[in-house]
Amino acid sequence: MRYLPTSKLTPGMALGQDIYDGAGRLLLAKHLLLSEEYISNLEFLGFPGIYIDDEFTQGIEIQQVLNPQVRSQALKVVHDMFAFDVASDAEEDMPVSEIKIQKTIERIVENILSNGDIMCNVLDIKNYDDYIYYHSINVAMMSVLLGANYGMNEESLYQLTTAAILHDIGKRFLDIGIINADHALTEEETQLLRKHPELGADYLKGNYHFSALVYAGVMQHHENYDGTGYPLGKSGEHIPLYARIIRLVEQYDDMVSLHRGRENLSPSDAMEYLMAGSGSLFDPKLVELFVEKIAVYPVGCEVELSNGMHGVVAKNFERFFLRPVVKVVETGEMLNLRDDPDTRSIIITKMVIH
C-alpha cells in the first residue's frame, strides 16, 4: 500500500483504504478500482491524496491508530455536534447526548490502548471542506497517544480526549466564511475567531456535565507556553495540562492538513516547526514525548533519496524516524537506513505529498 497525491492517480488503480466524508459516511470502499469519474470527484471534493494497493507495495501494511469503524462513528458524532440548530426545538436539532459523547470517547481510548505501544504512522485521508470534523478526531486520537506516553491513567485519558474532540466546538457559532477562509483574515475576523475557545467552553458548561478539567482544556487550548497566547495569556504550567497537549497536537494536525488557499506541510516539516517552538509556543516535555509517537515519514509515503532514487517507506523504527526501511522504486531493493552500514551516506531529502 502507498499514498499517492490525487494528481498522480490513474484509472484502474485499486483503493487501499475506505474513504469517509466528514459525517462518517462511506464514500468509496477499499479495493474499488478507480475510474476517471471517481478521480475527478476526489479532486472536486478536495482530497489531496489517497492510499492505493499495487503490486510494487504488496506486503507494505499500515497499522491504523484508530479502527475505521470507530473513526466513522466518531466522525458522525462530531459532525452532529457542529450541525445541530441551536435555535431549534425540533428533536432532530437537539444537542448530541452526553451519553453518546462518553461512549464515543470510551471507544476511541480503548481502541487505541488495545493496539499497544503504537505510533502515528499514517497520512490522514481528508478533504478541506470537512476539515473541522477530521481535525477534531485527529486531535483526539493524537492526544490519546501523547497522554498515554506521558503516563496518564485511563480516567485522565477519557477527560483529555473529551476536551480534545470538542476543543473547536466554539467555531460552530462563527461564520463559515471565517472558519474556511481562503484568504488572510482581517483584524476583525481574527478577533472573532479568537473568541471560539470561550464560546466553546461556555456552550459545554451550559449543556453538559463534564469535568472542570475538560472545560479548562477547551477554554485554554490556544495558550502559549511563554504567555503570548489567548484568551487568558497564561504561561508554563499555569496552563492546564490538557490544554498544553491540545495546543501542541492541534497545531501539528493543522499544519499537515490541506486548506483552501494554503498547501499543507509534510510531517517532517511540521515536526521541525514544533521543535522550533519548544519552550516558547509549546511545553518542551510534551514536544519531546510527541516526537516519539509521530512518524515524520509515514509508512506508504513516497520519498526522494540523496542518491537520486525514489522509494516508498515500508517500515519505521520508534525513535529512529529519520532512518526507515525504504523500498526503492527503480530497483525494488529494500534499504534499511537504520541498520545497513552500506546506507549510512543515504538520507531522505524530500517527502512527495503534492
PDB file of N, CA and C in Angstrom, residues 79-113:
ATOM      1  N   HIS A  79     -19.671  15.519  13.691  1.00  0.00           N
ATOM      2  CA  HIS A  79     -20.473  16.217  12.681  1.00  0.00           C
ATOM      3  C   HIS A  79     -21.794  16.693  13.274  1.00  0.00           C
ATOM      4  N   ASP A  80     -22.464  15.816  14.013  1.00  0.00           N
ATOM      5  CA  ASP A  80     -23.757  16.173  14.602  1.00  0.00           C
ATOM      6  C   ASP A  80     -23.609  17.251  15.677  1.00  0.00           C
ATOM      7  N   MET A  81     -22.481  17.246  16.387  1.00  0.00           N
ATOM      8  CA  MET A  81     -22.232  18.291  17.387  1.00  0.00           C
ATOM      9  C   MET A  81     -22.172  19.671  16.733  1.00  0.00           C
ATOM     10  N   PHE A  82     -21.574  19.731  15.551  1.00  0.00           N
ATOM     11  CA  PHE A  82     -21.441  21.009  14.855  1.00  0.00           C
ATOM     12  C   PHE A  82     -22.689  21.367  14.058  1.00  0.00           C
ATOM     13  N   ALA A  83     -23.490  20.363  13.689  1.00  0.00           N
ATOM     14  CA  ALA A  83     -24.564  20.593  12.722  1.00  0.00           C
ATOM     15  C   ALA A  83     -25.894  20.991  13.335  1.00  0.00           C
ATOM     16  N   PHE A  84     -26.143  20.683  14.614  1.00  0.00           N
ATOM     17  CA  PHE A  84     -27.482  20.929  15.144  1.00  0.00           C
ATOM     18  C   PHE A  84     -27.771  22.423  15.230  1.00  0.00           C
ATOM     19  N   ASP A  85     -29.059  22.755  15.172  1.00  0.00           N
ATOM     20  CA  ASP A  85     -29.522  24.147  15.181  1.00  0.00           C
ATOM     21  C   ASP A  85     -29.789  24.588  16.616  1.00  0.00           C
ATOM     22  N   VAL A  86     -28.982  25.528  17.107  1.00  0.00           N
ATOM     23  CA  VAL A  86     -29.108  25.997  18.488  1.00  0.00           C
ATOM     24  C   VAL A  86     -30.488  26.589  18.759  1.00  0.00           C
ATOM     25  N   ALA A  87     -31.056  27.258  17.756  1.00  0.00           N
ATOM     26  CA  ALA A  87     -32.315  27.971  17.962  1.00  0.00           C
ATOM     27  C   ALA A  87     -33.543  27.092  17.775  1.00  0.00           C
ATOM     28  N   SER A  88     -33.351  25.843  17.348  1.00  0.00           N
ATOM     29  CA  SER A  88     -34.487  24.976  17.043  1.00  0.00           C
ATOM     30  C   SER A  88     -34.878  24.124  18.240  1.00  0.00           C
ATOM     31  N   ASP A  89     -36.192  23.856  18.354  1.00  0.00           N
ATOM     32  CA  ASP A  89     -36.693  22.965  19.394  1.00  0.00           C
ATOM     33  C   ASP A  89     -37.000  21.578  18.847  1.00  0.00           C
ATOM     34  N   ALA A  90     -36.795  21.379  17.546  1.00  0.00           N
ATOM     35  CA  ALA A  90     -37.091  20.084  16.937  1.00  0.00           C
ATOM     36  C   ALA A  90     -36.172  19.011  17.505  1.00  0.00           C
ATOM     37  N   GLU A  91     -36.708  17.804  17.652  1.00  0.00           N
ATOM     38  CA  GLU A  91     -35.942  16.719  18.270  1.00  0.00           C
ATOM     39  C   GLU A  91     -34.653  16.427  17.513  1.00  0.00           C
ATOM     40  N   GLU A  92     -34.718  16.489  16.160  1.00  0.00           N
ATOM     41  CA  GLU A  92     -33.530  16.170  15.372  1.00  0.00           C
ATOM     42  C   GLU A  92     -32.463  17.258  15.469  1.00  0.00           C
ATOM     43  N   ASP A  93     -32.834  18.428  16.018  1.00  0.00           N
ATOM     44  CA  ASP A  93     -31.885  19.523  16.146  1.00  0.00           C
ATOM     45  C   ASP A  93     -31.374  19.696  17.573  1.00  0.00           C
ATOM     46  N   MET A  94     -31.659  18.728  18.440  1.00  0.00           N
ATOM     47  CA  MET A  94     -31.193  18.816  19.814  1.00  0.00           C
ATOM     48  C   MET A  94     -29.715  18.435  19.893  1.00  0.00           C
ATOM     49  N   PRO A  95     -28.986  18.949  20.902  1.00  0.00           N
ATOM     50  CA  PRO A  95     -27.565  18.612  21.043  1.00  0.00           C
ATOM     51  C   PRO A  95     -27.349  17.106  21.192  1.00  0.00           C
ATOM     52  N   VAL A  96     -26.186  16.642  20.766  1.00  0.00           N
ATOM     53  CA  VAL A  96     -25.823  15.234  20.936  1.00  0.00           C
ATOM     54  C   VAL A  96     -25.785  14.919  22.428  1.00  0.00           C
ATOM     55  N   SER A  97     -26.342  13.784  22.817  1.00  0.00           N
ATOM     56  CA  SER A  97     -26.442  13.456  24.236  1.00  0.00           C
ATOM     57  C   SER A  97     -25.068  13.225  24.854  1.00  0.00           C
ATOM     58  N   GLU A  98     -24.984  13.507  26.143  1.00  0.00           N
ATOM     59  CA  GLU A  98     -23.730  13.314  26.868  1.00  0.00           C
ATOM     60  C   GLU A  98     -23.329  11.842  26.874  1.00  0.00           C
ATOM     61  N   ILE A  99     -24.315  10.953  26.971  1.00  0.00           N
ATOM     62  CA  ILE A  99     -24.025   9.514  26.977  1.00  0.00           C
ATOM     63  C   ILE A  99     -23.385   9.097  25.655  1.00  0.00           C
ATOM     64  N   LYS A 100     -23.913   9.610  24.543  1.00  0.00           N
ATOM     65  CA  LYS A 100     -23.351   9.262  23.230  1.00  0.00           C
ATOM     66  C   LYS A 100     -21.911   9.760  23.104  1.00  0.00           C
ATOM     67  N   ILE A 101     -21.658  10.968  23.595  1.00  0.00           N
ATOM     68  CA  ILE A 101     -20.294  11.508  23.554  1.00  0.00           C
ATOM     69  C   ILE A 101     -19.363  10.646  24.399  1.00  0.00           C
ATOM     70  N   GLN A 102     -19.802  10.299  25.609  1.00  0.00           N
ATOM     71  CA  GLN A 102     -18.966   9.496  26.508  1.00  0.00           C
ATOM     72  C   GLN A 102     -18.662   8.125  25.911  1.00  0.00           C
ATOM     73  N   LYS A 103     -19.655   7.498  25.294  1.00  0.00           N
ATOM     74  CA  LYS A 103     -19.425   6.183  24.683  1.00  0.00           C
ATOM     75  C   LYS A 103     -18.443   6.288  23.517  1.00  0.00           C
ATOM     76  N   THR A 104     -18.544   7.375  22.766  1.00  0.00           N
ATOM     77  CA  THR A 104     -17.608   7.598  21.659  1.00  0.00           C
ATOM     78  C   THR A 104     -16.189   7.759  22.186  1.00  0.00           C
ATOM     79  N   ILE A 105     -16.039   8.534  23.254  1.00  0.00           N
ATOM     80  CA  ILE A 105     -14.722   8.746  23.864  1.00  0.00           C
ATOM     81  C   ILE A 105     -14.154   7.422  24.364  1.00  0.00           C
ATOM     82  N   GLU A 106     -14.987   6.634  25.019  1.00  0.00           N
ATOM     83  CA  GLU A 106     -14.534   5.338  25.539  1.00  0.00           C
ATOM     84  C   GLU A 106     -14.042   4.439  24.415  1.00  0.00           C
ATOM     85  N   ARG A 107     -14.780   4.417  23.298  1.00  0.00           N
ATOM     86  CA  ARG A 107     -14.377   3.571  22.162  1.00  0.00           C
ATOM     87  C   ARG A 107     -13.029   4.026  21.604  1.00  0.00           C
ATOM     88  N   ILE A 108     -12.848   5.332  21.480  1.00  0.00           N
ATOM     89  CA  ILE A 108     -11.593   5.860  20.935  1.00  0.00           C
ATOM     90  C   ILE A 108     -10.419   5.464  21.832  1.00  0.00           C
ATOM     91  N   VAL A 109     -10.542   5.748  23.126  1.00  0.00           N
ATOM     92  CA  VAL A 109      -9.441   5.478  24.057  1.00  0.00           C
ATOM     93  C   VAL A 109      -9.152   3.984  24.137  1.00  0.00           C
ATOM     94  N   GLU A 110     -10.194   3.180  24.303  1.00  0.00           N
ATOM     95  CA  GLU A 110      -9.996   1.739  24.449  1.00  0.00           C
ATOM     96  C   GLU A 110      -9.430   1.119  23.176  1.00  0.00           C
ATOM     97  N   ASN A 111      -9.885   1.606  22.018  1.00  0.00           N
ATOM     98  CA  ASN A 111      -9.375   1.077  20.755  1.00  0.00           C
ATOM     99  C   ASN A 111      -7.891   1.380  20.584  1.00  0.00           C
ATOM    100  N   ILE A 112      -7.484   2.603  20.902  1.00  0.00           N
ATOM    101  CA  ILE A 112      -6.076   2.980  20.751  1.00  0.00           C
ATOM    102  C   ILE A 112      -5.207   2.239  21.765  1.00  0.00           C
ATOM    103  N   LEU A 113      -5.652   2.157  23.015  1.00  0.00           N
ATOM    104  CA  LEU A 113      -4.865   1.470  24.036  1.00  0.00           C
ATOM    105  C   LEU A 113      -4.742  -0.022  23.747  1.00  0.00           C
TER     106      LEU A 113
END
